[in-house]
């Protein structure tokens, strides 16, 4: 299967099953259109010379010599298995089914000091009442991870909420407990934290920069955009409070030897800021160079919701952002936009790409009550509860269900060109908005595909830049 | 090639044979928490 598209003057061909990306000229682009069916599958036999009916069509625009040259190159790529290469991945679909649980989202506080209007966590309590995780339950969560991670060395633990800084003493205690077990269990804990920043102070910044391998700092961009949707409990905007704190944290990040340096400022865009590239650049103007701004995911009836109607405008905005990022790179002022990051050579293996996020299988969420859910977005859906850290229990039937939710188990994904890049999308979104973990949430799919097209185009443009 | 420039090594098939160690980051643990992109994750090998 191939996917071909034109963007920003580049004609790009992705060979889905080898992962090859080809930049082609017009004659090859037109030839491939004639060789492929509507799903991008080869519809004719690749004979040593170009089939007559295809040649006849191309002769309207190209010379015989051009067509022969182009066909010869396409044939060479086909024979080299980097064009229309075979889909032989289904045999691997059951690998990693009995995966250890090695990543955890620890809900350190089901409470929050902001009242973000698009919050999927019901303003922090996930519909289950305002609660803080106790140090005792936090330590049991670590024991749970140590037990079920089996032979995996690298363990991930994200402190999440609600707002985790509202219970920071417990964060510290859990980190210290986990560190005390690393040697004995031969594990390497990678801690991350996702915060709204309101309660950041020097002590917390120091601890985060020393212990957290990544920190996600929530902010939506321009002041008026951020404050409209991210007010405090008293209704006042959060921008003025958080920006100087984020700047301080980032300025100090990676400064001391051994400290971590990765971070993201992370925003959400909604129907109210479809010109979100302005928010991305605003965040860069504030001094941040690791930026993620993502579409809100919500029911269609929400007044800020992104619906099918908004898609053309958002596609246009992603293209604008991609072109501006290329320009900035040329000028030496480039920065990283999370959703355009793509590694065409050293990215994850095909096995990893079969089931993406790993929720409910190698990744779980734990609530302040110690309940285990497939991921943070499932928290509060009682039917999906799959264990408890209190008695170290796991519902393996549920775990198996998620383990098997790979791209070949999802009808829409099987034949999608983007399957090895998004790996079947977000299972929670699929359930909430498409009605089934194994069905695709169409809007998320369309946005993901557009971002991938832009990300690959940026690679093509940067390759040109390297040659200059 | 005159008409085609290939940007990468196209090693996806090879990676299926040697991959699956499971040590890489769970994708949701990165910067998103709501939308999944796997291709930006790093291989630990």
Short mmCIF file of C-alpha atoms in Angstrom, two decimals:
data_model
loop_
_atom_site.label_atom_id
_atom_site.label_comp_id
_atom_site.label_asym_id
_atom_site.label_seq_id
_atom_site.Cartn_x
_atom_site.Cartn_y
_atom_site.Cartn_z
CA UNK A 1 0.00 0.00 0.00
CA UNK A 2 1.18 3.53 -0.73
CA UNK A 3 -0.06 6.96 0.27
CA UNK A 4 0.72 9.80 -2.12
CA UNK A 5 0.03 13.49 -1.59
CA UNK A 6 1.26 16.92 -2.61
CA UNK A 7 2.09 19.55 -0.02
CA UNK A 8 4.09 22.78 -0.13
CA UNK A 9 5.51 21.92 -3.57
CA UNK A 10 6.58 18.40 -2.57
CA UNK A 11 5.11 15.26 -4.09
CA UNK A 12 5.43 12.69 -1.39
CA UNK A 13 4.95 8.92 -1.51
CA UNK A 14 4.85 6.83 1.65
CA UNK A 15 5.30 3.10 1.23
CA UNK A 16 3.24 1.98 4.21
CA UNK A 17 4.70 -1.46 4.91
CA UNK A 18 8.39 -0.70 4.49
CA UNK A 19 8.20 2.80 5.95
CA UNK A 20 10.05 4.27 2.93
CA UNK A 21 9.38 7.91 2.08
CA UNK A 22 10.00 8.94 -1.52
CA UNK A 23 9.94 12.45 -2.95
CA UNK A 24 8.97 12.11 -6.59
CA UNK A 25 8.58 14.32 -9.65
CA UNK A 26 5.32 14.86 -11.51
CA UNK A 27 5.70 12.02 -14.01
CA UNK A 28 6.29 9.40 -11.29
CA UNK A 29 3.48 10.92 -9.21
CA UNK A 30 1.07 10.60 -12.14
CA UNK A 31 2.35 7.11 -12.97
CA UNK A 32 1.74 5.94 -9.38
CA UNK A 33 -1.81 7.32 -9.50
CA UNK A 34 -2.46 5.11 -12.51
CA UNK A 35 -0.83 2.05 -10.96
CA UNK A 36 -2.80 2.28 -7.69
CA UNK A 37 -6.40 1.66 -6.74
CA UNK A 38 -8.31 4.02 -4.43
CA UNK A 39 -6.75 2.39 -1.34
CA UNK A 40 -3.21 2.82 -2.65
CA UNK A 41 -2.80 -0.86 -3.53
CA UNK A 42 -1.08 -1.90 -6.74
CA UNK A 43 -3.82 -2.73 -9.25
CA UNK A 44 -1.73 -4.01 -12.18
CA UNK A 45 1.11 -6.48 -12.50
CA UNK A 46 4.56 -4.86 -12.45
CA UNK A 47 5.84 -6.14 -15.80
CA UNK A 48 9.35 -5.32 -17.14
CA UNK A 49 7.89 -2.56 -19.33
CA UNK A 50 5.12 -0.09 -18.59
CA UNK A 51 1.67 -1.56 -19.37
CA UNK A 52 0.33 -0.12 -22.66
CA UNK A 53 -2.93 1.31 -21.27
CA UNK A 54 -1.03 3.28 -18.60
CA UNK A 55 1.58 4.47 -21.06
CA UNK A 56 -1.18 5.66 -23.42
CA UNK A 57 -2.61 7.86 -20.68
CA UNK A 58 0.77 9.31 -19.70
CA UNK A 59 1.68 10.07 -23.34
CA UNK A 60 -0.87 12.91 -23.20
CA UNK A 61 1.55 14.81 -20.93
CA UNK A 62 4.98 13.17 -21.18
CA UNK A 63 7.43 11.87 -23.78
CA UNK A 64 8.01 8.16 -24.31
CA UNK A 65 11.52 8.48 -22.88
CA UNK A 66 10.30 10.22 -19.71
CA UNK A 67 7.69 7.51 -19.17
CA UNK A 68 10.24 4.72 -19.68
CA UNK A 69 12.70 6.33 -17.23
CA UNK A 70 10.01 6.90 -14.63
CA UNK A 71 8.63 3.37 -14.95
CA UNK A 72 12.11 1.84 -14.67
CA UNK A 73 12.69 3.68 -11.41
CA UNK A 74 9.30 2.66 -10.02
CA UNK A 75 10.00 -0.95 -11.00
CA UNK A 76 13.37 -0.82 -9.25
CA UNK A 77 11.76 0.47 -6.04
CA UNK A 78 9.06 -2.19 -6.30
CA UNK A 79 11.64 -4.94 -6.74
CA UNK A 80 13.63 -3.51 -3.85
CA UNK A 81 10.46 -3.84 -1.69
CA UNK A 82 10.25 -0.14 -0.89
CA UNK A 83 7.18 0.51 -3.01
CA UNK A 84 3.93 -1.47 -2.76
CA UNK A 85 5.76 -3.69 -0.28
CA UNK A 86 3.79 -6.55 1.25
CA UNK A 87 1.81 -6.33 4.48
CA UNK A 88 3.19 -9.25 6.45
CA UNK A 89 2.84 -7.81 9.96
CA UNK A 90 -0.31 -9.59 11.08
CA UNK A 91 1.85 -12.57 12.15
CA UNK A 92 3.34 -10.29 14.83
CA UNK A 93 -0.02 -9.03 16.12
CA UNK A 94 -0.03 -11.38 19.10
CA UNK A 95 3.52 -10.60 20.18
CA UNK A 96 3.73 -8.72 23.47
CA UNK A 97 0.23 -9.83 24.45
CA UNK A 98 1.44 -11.01 27.83
CA UNK A 99 3.33 -7.78 28.30
CA UNK A 100 4.50 -6.74 31.76
CA UNK A 101 2.88 -3.60 33.23
CA UNK A 102 5.68 -1.07 33.17
CA UNK A 103 4.08 2.38 32.92
CA UNK A 104 1.70 4.06 35.34
CA UNK A 105 -0.28 7.25 35.56
CA UNK A 106 -0.53 7.93 39.29
CA UNK A 107 -3.45 10.18 40.21
CA UNK A 108 -1.80 11.92 43.09
CA UNK A 109 -4.71 14.34 43.57
CA UNK A 110 -8.30 14.15 42.48
CA UNK A 111 -8.62 17.83 43.08
CA UNK A 112 -7.62 20.92 41.17
CA UNK A 113 -7.15 24.65 41.71
CA UNK A 114 -8.18 25.55 38.16
CA UNK A 115 -11.55 25.17 36.51
CA UNK A 116 -10.58 24.53 32.90
CA UNK A 117 -13.75 24.48 30.84
CA UNK A 118 -12.72 21.51 28.67
CA UNK A 119 -11.48 19.35 31.58
CA UNK A 120 -12.17 15.66 30.90
CA UNK A 121 -11.67 14.95 34.62
CA UNK A 122 -14.78 16.83 35.85
CA UNK A 123 -12.63 19.70 37.25
CA UNK A 124 -10.21 17.24 38.81
CA UNK A 125 -12.25 14.72 40.75
CA UNK A 126 -13.16 12.41 37.85
CA UNK A 127 -16.71 12.38 39.19
CA UNK A 128 -15.68 10.51 42.34
CA UNK A 129 -15.26 13.29 44.90
CA UNK A 130 -12.21 15.39 45.80
CA UNK A 131 -9.46 13.18 47.22
CA UNK A 132 -5.70 13.12 47.67
CA UNK A 133 -3.61 9.97 47.30
CA UNK A 134 -2.02 8.88 50.57
CA UNK A 135 1.69 8.09 50.78
CA UNK A 136 0.74 4.57 51.80
CA UNK A 137 -1.33 3.96 48.67
CA UNK A 138 1.38 5.65 46.57
CA UNK A 139 3.96 3.18 47.89
CA UNK A 140 1.60 0.29 47.15
CA UNK A 141 1.35 1.60 43.58
CA UNK A 142 5.15 1.34 43.36
CA UNK A 143 4.97 -2.22 44.76
CA UNK A 144 2.34 -3.01 42.12
CA UNK A 145 4.64 -1.75 39.36
CA UNK A 146 7.63 -3.63 40.77
CA UNK A 147 5.59 -6.84 40.85
CA UNK A 148 3.98 -6.67 37.40
CA UNK A 149 6.85 -5.13 35.43
CA UNK A 150 8.66 -8.47 35.65
CA UNK A 151 11.84 -8.27 33.53
CA UNK A 152 11.35 -4.72 32.21
CA UNK A 153 14.10 -2.42 33.42
CA UNK A 154 12.73 0.99 32.46
CA UNK A 155 9.60 1.88 34.43
CA UNK A 156 7.60 5.06 33.85
CA UNK A 157 5.51 6.83 36.39
CA UNK A 158 3.63 10.03 35.62
CA UNK A 159 2.32 12.12 38.51
CA UNK A 160 -1.05 13.26 37.30
CA UNK A 161 -4.24 14.71 38.66
CA UNK A 162 -6.23 16.77 39.06
CA UNK A 163 -3.30 18.90 40.02
CA UNK A 164 -0.37 16.90 41.46
CA UNK A 165 1.29 19.91 43.12
CA UNK A 166 -1.65 20.00 45.55
CA UNK A 167 -0.18 16.85 47.12
CA UNK A 168 3.53 17.38 46.52
CA UNK A 169 4.78 15.91 49.80
CA UNK A 170 3.33 12.59 48.70
CA UNK A 171 4.98 13.00 45.27
CA UNK A 172 8.33 13.34 47.06
CA UNK A 173 7.66 10.40 49.34
CA UNK A 174 6.67 8.14 46.44
CA UNK A 175 9.76 9.17 44.43
CA UNK A 176 12.05 8.49 47.37
CA UNK A 177 10.40 5.11 48.04
CA UNK A 178 10.74 4.08 44.37
CA UNK A 179 14.39 5.20 44.24
CA UNK A 180 15.11 3.11 47.35
CA UNK A 181 13.91 0.01 45.48
CA UNK A 182 15.72 0.55 42.16
CA UNK A 183 18.90 -1.30 43.02
CA UNK A 184 17.25 -4.25 44.72
CA UNK A 185 14.85 -4.82 41.82
CA UNK A 186 17.25 -3.75 39.03
CA UNK A 187 14.86 -1.05 37.80
CA UNK A 188 15.25 2.43 36.40
CA UNK A 189 12.33 4.69 37.29
CA UNK A 190 11.54 7.53 34.92
CA UNK A 191 9.26 10.00 36.64
CA UNK A 192 7.25 12.65 34.86
CA UNK A 193 4.76 15.19 36.10
CA UNK A 194 1.90 17.01 34.43
CA UNK A 195 1.02 20.29 36.15
CA UNK A 196 -0.95 23.51 35.74
CA UNK A 197 1.91 25.38 37.45
CA UNK A 198 -0.12 27.45 39.91
CA UNK A 199 1.62 26.04 43.01
CA UNK A 200 5.16 25.90 41.61
CA UNK A 201 7.80 27.36 43.92
CA UNK A 202 11.60 27.14 44.14
CA UNK A 203 11.58 23.92 46.19
CA UNK A 204 9.20 22.16 43.85
CA UNK A 205 11.12 23.39 40.79
CA UNK A 206 14.38 22.03 42.22
CA UNK A 207 12.82 18.66 43.03
CA UNK A 208 11.15 18.38 39.61
CA UNK A 209 14.33 19.30 37.74
CA UNK A 210 16.32 16.78 39.73
CA UNK A 211 13.90 13.85 39.67
CA UNK A 212 11.49 14.16 36.74
CA UNK A 213 12.78 13.02 33.35
CA UNK A 214 10.03 15.05 31.69
CA UNK A 215 7.69 17.74 32.91
CA UNK A 216 4.53 18.79 31.12
CA UNK A 217 3.53 22.39 31.83
CA UNK A 218 -0.04 23.20 30.88
CA UNK A 219 -0.74 26.53 29.19
CA UNK A 220 -2.87 27.23 26.13
CA UNK A 221 -0.89 30.06 24.53
CA UNK A 222 -1.89 33.71 24.28
CA UNK A 223 -3.15 35.27 27.52
CA UNK A 224 -6.69 35.84 26.28
CA UNK A 225 -6.93 32.28 24.94
CA UNK A 226 -5.48 30.70 28.08
CA UNK A 227 -7.54 32.76 30.49
CA UNK A 228 -10.80 32.18 28.66
CA UNK A 229 -10.62 28.41 29.22
CA UNK A 230 -8.18 28.00 32.12
CA UNK A 231 -9.54 30.17 34.97
CA UNK A 232 -8.91 29.63 38.68
CA UNK A 233 -11.72 28.67 41.06
CA UNK A 234 -12.44 32.39 41.57
CA UNK A 235 -12.82 32.90 37.82
CA UNK A 236 -9.56 34.82 37.33
CA UNK A 237 -7.24 33.78 34.52
CA UNK A 238 -4.13 31.71 35.30
CA UNK A 239 -1.71 33.10 32.67
CA UNK A 240 -0.03 35.81 34.77
CA UNK A 241 0.51 33.40 37.67
CA UNK A 242 2.00 30.51 35.71
CA UNK A 243 4.13 32.12 32.99
CA UNK A 244 6.94 33.44 35.25
CA UNK A 245 6.99 30.12 37.13
CA UNK A 246 7.30 28.11 33.93
CA UNK A 247 10.05 30.43 32.70
CA UNK A 248 11.96 29.93 35.92
CA UNK A 249 11.55 26.16 35.85
CA UNK A 250 12.70 25.95 32.23
CA UNK A 251 15.62 28.35 32.80
CA UNK A 252 16.86 26.08 35.60
CA UNK A 253 16.12 22.81 33.83
CA UNK A 254 19.25 20.80 33.00
CA UNK A 255 21.46 23.43 34.66
CA UNK A 256 23.00 21.19 37.32
CA UNK A 257 25.03 18.15 36.31
CA UNK A 258 22.81 15.06 36.32
CA UNK A 259 19.57 17.06 36.14
CA UNK A 260 17.01 16.25 33.47
CA UNK A 261 16.39 18.72 30.66
CA UNK A 262 13.30 17.47 28.81
CA UNK A 263 10.06 19.42 29.19
CA UNK A 264 7.00 20.47 27.23
CA UNK A 265 4.72 23.42 27.50
CA UNK A 266 1.44 21.88 26.50
CA UNK A 267 -1.72 23.57 25.35
CA UNK A 268 -5.13 22.60 24.11
CA UNK A 269 -6.80 24.33 21.20
CA UNK A 270 -10.54 24.46 20.72
CA UNK A 271 -13.05 25.92 18.28
CA UNK A 272 -12.26 29.30 19.88
CA UNK A 273 -8.66 29.43 18.63
CA UNK A 274 -8.50 27.74 15.26
CA UNK A 275 -5.61 30.15 14.58
CA UNK A 276 -3.64 28.11 17.14
CA UNK A 277 -0.33 28.53 15.30
CA UNK A 278 -0.35 31.99 16.90
CA UNK A 279 -0.45 30.30 20.31
CA UNK A 280 2.43 28.03 19.36
CA UNK A 281 4.55 31.02 18.33
CA UNK A 282 3.46 32.98 21.37
CA UNK A 283 4.75 30.18 23.60
CA UNK A 284 8.03 30.30 21.70
CA UNK A 285 8.20 34.09 22.21
CA UNK A 286 7.89 33.44 25.95
CA UNK A 287 11.16 31.51 25.69
CA UNK A 288 9.93 27.93 25.35
CA UNK A 289 11.32 25.70 22.62
CA UNK A 290 9.57 22.38 23.41
CA UNK A 291 5.94 22.96 22.56
CA UNK A 292 2.84 20.82 22.24
CA UNK A 293 -0.54 22.31 21.37
CA UNK A 294 -3.25 19.75 20.77
CA UNK A 295 -6.89 19.61 19.68
CA UNK A 296 -9.48 19.33 22.43
CA UNK A 297 -11.24 15.99 22.53
CA UNK A 298 -14.83 16.34 23.69
CA UNK A 299 -18.41 15.42 22.93
CA UNK A 300 -19.69 17.18 19.80
CA UNK A 301 -22.26 19.14 21.80
CA UNK A 302 -19.65 21.05 23.84
CA UNK A 303 -19.65 24.71 22.81
CA UNK A 304 -15.85 24.62 22.26
CA UNK A 305 -15.89 21.23 20.45
CA UNK A 306 -13.99 20.52 17.29
CA UNK A 307 -16.34 18.92 14.80
CA UNK A 308 -16.02 17.85 11.19
CA UNK A 309 -16.96 21.37 10.18
CA UNK A 310 -13.75 22.76 11.69
CA UNK A 311 -11.42 20.28 9.98
CA UNK A 312 -10.62 22.24 6.77
CA UNK A 313 -9.67 25.31 8.82
CA UNK A 314 -7.50 23.23 11.16
CA UNK A 315 -5.77 21.52 8.21
CA UNK A 316 -4.97 24.95 6.81
CA UNK A 317 -3.57 26.02 10.18
CA UNK A 318 -1.35 22.92 10.46
CA UNK A 319 0.03 23.71 6.99
CA UNK A 320 0.69 27.32 8.00
CA UNK A 321 2.46 26.14 11.13
CA UNK A 322 4.55 23.59 9.20
CA UNK A 323 5.67 26.19 6.63
CA UNK A 324 6.52 28.70 9.34
CA UNK A 325 8.53 26.11 11.25
CA UNK A 326 10.57 25.34 8.11
CA UNK A 327 11.21 29.06 7.65
CA UNK A 328 12.27 29.40 11.29
CA UNK A 329 14.62 26.44 10.91
CA UNK A 330 16.19 28.14 7.88
CA UNK A 331 16.68 31.29 9.92
CA UNK A 332 18.25 29.33 12.79
CA UNK A 333 15.37 30.03 15.18
CA UNK A 334 13.60 26.69 14.88
CA UNK A 335 11.95 24.92 17.81
CA UNK A 336 10.27 21.61 18.49
CA UNK A 337 6.54 21.15 17.94
CA UNK A 338 5.62 17.82 19.51
CA UNK A 339 3.08 16.71 16.95
CA UNK A 340 5.40 17.25 14.01
CA UNK A 341 8.12 15.14 15.59
CA UNK A 342 8.71 12.02 13.58
CA UNK A 343 11.71 9.77 13.30
CA UNK A 344 11.87 8.18 9.87
CA UNK A 345 14.96 6.05 10.59
CA UNK A 346 15.35 5.28 14.29
CA UNK A 347 11.75 5.37 15.44
CA UNK A 348 9.96 2.59 17.28
CA UNK A 349 10.02 -0.96 15.91
CA UNK A 350 7.08 -2.40 13.99
CA UNK A 351 6.06 -4.48 17.01
CA UNK A 352 5.63 -1.35 19.12
CA UNK A 353 3.71 0.30 16.31
CA UNK A 354 1.07 -2.43 16.31
CA UNK A 355 -0.63 -1.23 19.48
CA UNK A 356 0.68 2.18 20.35
CA UNK A 357 -0.12 3.53 23.78
CA UNK A 358 -0.34 0.15 25.51
CA UNK A 359 -3.20 1.23 27.77
CA UNK A 360 -4.65 -1.51 29.93
CA UNK A 361 -1.79 -3.78 28.96
CA UNK A 362 1.60 -2.25 29.73
CA UNK A 363 0.22 1.06 30.97
CA UNK A 364 -2.37 1.65 33.72
CA UNK A 365 -3.77 4.49 35.83
CA UNK A 366 -4.13 4.36 39.62
CA UNK A 367 -6.63 6.52 41.55
CA UNK A 368 -6.32 7.96 45.10
CA UNK A 369 -8.40 4.97 46.27
CA UNK A 370 -5.81 2.62 44.78
CA UNK A 371 -8.12 1.44 41.99
CA UNK A 372 -6.47 0.43 38.73
CA UNK A 373 -7.92 1.53 35.37
CA UNK A 374 -6.67 0.97 31.79
CA UNK A 375 -5.58 4.63 31.58
CA UNK A 376 -6.30 8.06 33.04
CA UNK A 377 -9.16 8.62 30.60
CA UNK A 378 -10.97 5.49 31.79
CA UNK A 379 -10.87 6.60 35.43
CA UNK A 380 -14.39 6.91 36.79
CA UNK A 381 -15.87 4.36 34.35
CA UNK A 382 -16.63 1.69 36.93
CA UNK A 383 -17.09 -1.09 34.35
CA UNK A 384 -13.49 -0.66 33.24
CA UNK A 385 -11.88 -0.93 36.66
CA UNK A 386 -9.25 -3.65 36.36
CA UNK A 387 -7.70 -4.15 39.77
CA UNK A 388 -6.37 -2.52 42.90
CA UNK A 389 -2.93 -1.70 44.27
CA UNK A 390 -4.29 -2.37 47.78
CA UNK A 391 -4.35 -6.12 47.22
CA UNK A 392 -2.06 -6.07 44.15
CA UNK A 393 -4.86 -7.52 41.97
CA UNK A 394 -5.22 -7.37 38.18
CA UNK A 395 -8.16 -8.45 36.06
CA UNK A 396 -6.20 -10.34 33.41
CA UNK A 397 -9.26 -10.81 31.22
CA UNK A 398 -9.45 -7.04 30.79
CA UNK A 399 -5.68 -6.82 30.32
CA UNK A 400 -5.87 -9.40 27.53
CA UNK A 401 -8.65 -7.46 25.86
CA UNK A 402 -6.45 -4.36 25.61
CA UNK A 403 -3.39 -6.41 24.69
CA UNK A 404 -5.23 -7.67 21.64
CA UNK A 405 -6.46 -4.23 20.57
CA UNK A 406 -3.84 -3.90 17.82
CA UNK A 407 -4.16 -2.27 14.40
CA UNK A 408 -5.12 -5.59 12.81
CA UNK A 409 -7.99 -6.00 15.28
CA UNK A 410 -9.37 -2.58 14.27
CA UNK A 411 -11.17 -2.79 10.93
CA UNK A 412 -10.66 0.88 10.03
CA UNK A 413 -6.95 0.74 10.88
CA UNK A 414 -6.05 -2.39 8.93
CA UNK A 415 -6.24 -0.62 5.60
CA UNK A 416 -5.24 2.87 6.77
CA UNK A 417 -1.94 4.32 5.52
CA UNK A 418 -1.26 5.94 8.91
CA UNK A 419 -1.54 2.72 10.96
CA UNK A 420 2.18 2.50 11.81
CA UNK A 421 2.33 6.14 12.90
CA UNK A 422 -0.66 6.44 15.23
CA UNK A 423 -0.94 2.70 15.97
CA UNK A 424 -4.70 2.63 16.28
CA UNK A 425 -5.18 5.92 18.10
CA UNK A 426 -6.43 6.51 21.61
CA UNK A 427 -8.50 3.57 22.91
CA UNK A 428 -10.32 5.81 25.40
CA UNK A 429 -11.34 8.28 22.68
CA UNK A 430 -12.46 5.39 20.51
CA UNK A 431 -14.67 4.09 23.31
CA UNK A 432 -16.08 7.45 24.35
CA UNK A 433 -16.71 8.96 20.95
CA UNK A 434 -16.91 6.04 18.50
CA UNK A 435 -18.62 3.68 20.97
CA UNK A 436 -15.99 0.91 20.92
CA UNK A 437 -12.28 0.53 21.74
CA UNK A 438 -11.88 -1.24 18.39
CA UNK A 439 -13.56 1.51 16.35
CA UNK A 440 -11.83 4.68 15.21
CA UNK A 441 -12.74 8.18 16.32
CA UNK A 442 -12.95 9.78 12.88
CA UNK A 443 -12.05 13.35 13.81
CA UNK A 444 -8.94 12.24 15.72
CA UNK A 445 -7.94 10.11 12.71
CA UNK A 446 -8.29 12.98 10.25
CA UNK A 447 -6.27 15.33 12.46
CA UNK A 448 -3.57 12.72 13.00
CA UNK A 449 -3.27 12.06 9.27
CA UNK A 450 -2.93 15.75 8.51
CA UNK A 451 -0.22 16.18 11.15
CA UNK A 452 1.68 13.21 9.72
CA UNK A 453 1.49 14.63 6.21
CA UNK A 454 2.89 17.92 7.52
CA UNK A 455 5.59 16.18 9.60
CA UNK A 456 6.83 14.15 6.62
CA UNK A 457 6.78 17.25 4.39
CA UNK A 458 8.93 19.09 6.94
CA UNK A 459 11.45 16.23 6.71
CA UNK A 460 11.51 16.62 2.92
CA UNK A 461 12.08 20.37 3.24
CA UNK A 462 14.83 19.91 5.82
CA UNK A 463 16.55 17.34 3.60
CA UNK A 464 16.62 20.03 0.87
CA UNK A 465 18.04 22.47 3.36
CA UNK A 466 20.83 20.02 4.25
CA UNK A 467 21.73 19.73 0.58
CA UNK A 468 21.92 23.51 0.09
CA UNK B 1 17.63 8.07 -9.54
CA UNK B 2 16.44 10.98 -11.68
CA UNK B 3 12.80 11.05 -10.72
CA UNK B 4 12.81 9.81 -7.13
CA UNK B 5 14.64 10.84 -3.98
CA UNK B 6 14.23 8.43 -1.06
CA UNK B 7 14.43 10.13 2.33
CA UNK B 8 15.09 7.24 4.69
CA UNK B 9 16.31 3.69 5.25
CA UNK B 10 12.90 2.01 5.21
CA UNK B 11 13.80 -0.42 7.97
CA UNK B 12 10.33 -1.16 9.30
CA UNK B 13 10.36 -4.83 8.21
CA UNK B 14 13.78 -5.41 9.70
CA UNK B 15 12.59 -3.84 12.95
CA UNK B 16 9.75 -6.37 13.18
CA UNK B 17 12.25 -9.20 13.24
CA UNK B 18 14.51 -7.66 15.88
CA UNK B 19 12.05 -5.52 17.85
CA UNK B 20 9.55 -6.00 20.64
CA UNK B 21 11.84 -5.58 23.65
CA UNK B 22 9.19 -3.34 25.25
CA UNK B 23 11.68 -1.02 26.97
CA UNK B 24 10.61 2.11 25.08
CA UNK B 25 8.35 4.77 26.49
CA UNK B 26 4.61 4.16 26.61
CA UNK B 27 3.45 6.76 24.13
CA UNK B 28 0.84 8.34 26.35
CA UNK B 29 3.51 9.15 28.95
CA UNK B 30 5.07 11.82 26.78
CA UNK B 31 3.50 15.19 26.20
CA UNK B 32 0.05 14.40 25.05
CA UNK B 33 -2.24 12.39 27.30
CA UNK B 34 -5.03 12.84 24.81
CA UNK B 35 -3.79 12.10 21.32
CA UNK B 36 -1.52 9.30 20.37
CA UNK B 37 1.45 9.59 18.05
CA UNK B 38 3.75 6.62 18.24
CA UNK B 39 6.17 7.42 15.43
CA UNK B 40 7.84 10.12 17.52
CA UNK B 41 8.97 7.70 20.21
CA UNK B 42 12.59 6.67 20.48
CA UNK B 43 13.83 3.10 20.26
CA UNK B 44 15.79 2.11 23.39
CA UNK B 45 18.07 -0.32 21.54
#
